[in-house]
Protein backbone atom coordinates (compact mmCIF):
# COMPACT_ATOMS: atom_id res chain seq x y z
CA GLU A 1 11.40 37.22 -2.14
CA PRO A 2 9.53 36.03 -5.26
CA PRO A 3 11.11 32.90 -7.26
CA PRO A 4 13.01 34.13 -10.14
CA ILE A 5 11.84 33.92 -13.70
CA ILE A 6 12.79 30.69 -15.46
CA LYS A 7 14.56 31.18 -18.91
CA PRO A 8 14.15 28.31 -21.62
CA GLN A 9 17.33 26.25 -21.60
CA LYS A 10 18.19 24.51 -24.94
CA THR A 11 18.14 20.82 -25.27
CA HIS A 12 19.74 18.45 -27.63
CA PHE A 13 17.40 18.57 -30.11
CA GLN A 14 16.96 21.84 -31.68
CA TYR A 15 12.87 21.88 -31.58
CA CYS A 16 12.93 21.40 -28.15
CA THR A 17 13.39 23.87 -24.93
CA LYS A 18 13.21 22.74 -21.38
CA PHE A 19 12.19 25.16 -18.26
CA THR A 20 13.41 23.61 -14.95
CA PRO A 21 12.07 25.83 -11.70
CA PRO A 22 13.70 25.80 -8.61
CA ALA A 23 11.54 22.94 -7.55
CA THR A 24 11.99 19.12 -7.82
CA GLU A 25 8.36 18.57 -8.32
CA PHE A 26 8.20 20.00 -11.95
CA GLU A 27 10.09 20.70 -15.30
CA LEU A 28 8.64 21.38 -18.30
CA GLU A 29 9.53 20.70 -21.95
CA MET A 30 8.09 22.18 -24.84
CA ILE A 31 8.26 20.69 -28.15
CA ASN A 32 8.07 22.89 -31.48
CA LEU A 33 7.98 20.77 -34.57
CA PRO A 34 7.92 22.32 -38.11
CA PHE A 35 5.61 20.54 -40.92
CA GLU A 36 6.84 16.96 -41.47
CA LYS A 37 9.81 16.86 -38.70
CA VAL A 38 10.24 14.23 -36.34
CA TYR A 39 11.26 14.10 -32.92
CA TYR A 40 12.29 10.81 -31.24
CA LYS A 41 11.82 10.88 -27.27
CA LYS A 42 13.98 8.73 -25.22
CA SER A 43 12.02 6.87 -22.07
CA ILE A 44 12.21 8.83 -18.88
CA THR A 45 12.37 7.33 -15.20
CA VAL A 46 9.17 9.18 -14.29
CA PRO A 47 5.85 9.34 -15.85
CA SER A 48 4.77 12.60 -17.67
CA LEU A 49 1.85 14.67 -18.90
CA LEU A 50 1.45 15.88 -22.58
CA LEU A 51 -0.59 18.55 -23.62
CA VAL A 52 -1.08 19.75 -27.16
CA ILE A 53 -0.86 23.49 -27.75
CA LYS A 54 -1.24 23.89 -31.45
CA GLY A 55 -1.36 21.99 -34.59
CA GLU A 56 -1.74 18.67 -35.81
CA GLY A 57 0.50 15.37 -35.86
CA SER A 58 0.91 12.10 -34.18
CA VAL A 59 2.96 10.35 -31.15
CA GLU A 60 3.64 6.88 -31.28
CA ASP A 61 5.44 4.06 -29.31
CA ASP A 62 6.25 0.47 -29.95
CA ASP A 63 2.11 -0.40 -29.94
CA THR A 64 -0.06 2.83 -30.31
CA GLN A 65 -0.26 5.50 -32.47
CA PHE A 66 -2.16 8.66 -31.17
CA LYS A 67 -3.32 11.77 -33.53
CA LEU A 68 -2.12 15.18 -31.79
CA LEU A 69 -4.79 17.97 -31.98
CA PRO A 70 -4.78 21.57 -29.96
CA GLY A 71 -6.25 20.21 -26.29
CA VAL A 72 -5.22 16.72 -26.22
CA SER A 73 -3.88 15.51 -23.40
CA LEU A 74 -2.20 12.02 -22.51
CA PHE A 75 -0.33 10.09 -20.02
CA ILE A 76 2.86 8.75 -20.99
CA SER A 77 4.22 6.20 -18.55
CA ALA A 78 7.76 5.70 -16.92
CA GLY A 79 9.99 4.05 -19.48
CA CYS A 80 8.07 4.63 -22.55
CA HIS A 81 9.84 6.28 -25.54
CA ALA A 82 8.05 8.09 -28.46
CA LYS A 83 8.04 9.23 -31.75
CA TYR A 84 6.72 12.94 -32.56
CA VAL A 85 5.56 13.55 -35.81
CA SER A 86 4.30 17.25 -37.01
CA LEU A 87 1.47 16.89 -39.50
CA SER A 88 1.00 20.58 -39.75
CA ASP A 89 2.82 24.10 -40.25
CA GLU A 90 3.77 24.16 -36.59
CA LEU A 91 3.00 21.54 -33.77
CA ILE A 92 3.74 22.99 -30.29
CA VAL A 93 3.45 19.87 -27.43
CA ALA A 94 4.21 20.48 -23.57
CA ILE A 95 5.21 17.65 -21.58
CA THR A 96 5.45 17.95 -17.82
CA HIS A 97 6.96 15.78 -15.38
CA SER A 98 8.90 15.87 -12.26
CA GLN A 99 12.52 16.97 -12.54
CA ILE A 100 15.06 13.66 -13.48
CA SER A 101 17.93 15.32 -11.97
CA LYS A 102 18.87 18.43 -10.17
CA PRO A 103 19.39 21.86 -11.97
CA ASP A 104 22.46 23.41 -11.91
CA PHE A 105 21.42 26.21 -9.21
CA MET A 106 20.13 23.37 -6.78
CA THR A 107 23.46 21.46 -6.60
């Protein structure tokens, strides 16, 4: 039987949705920021990969700031928190990492 189609889940932040498939190796967060909106992402216990899908913006931690453009990818260390800022009409960023906790359907 094929796996189910995963529907997005709302998160605590209105511009972020999460996709949690029935596999602990993978989870995807989509950040969709309108112009000049800011998203503060708390640190998580696993490393992540970031890919800019659309728009322009920036991401920064305590020491470094990176410009975000379509196609840019970054590695985010475990324990790193970040501030995302949209500098275009719409900044879309995909962040993937292993699951931090088991989703409801796996408990």
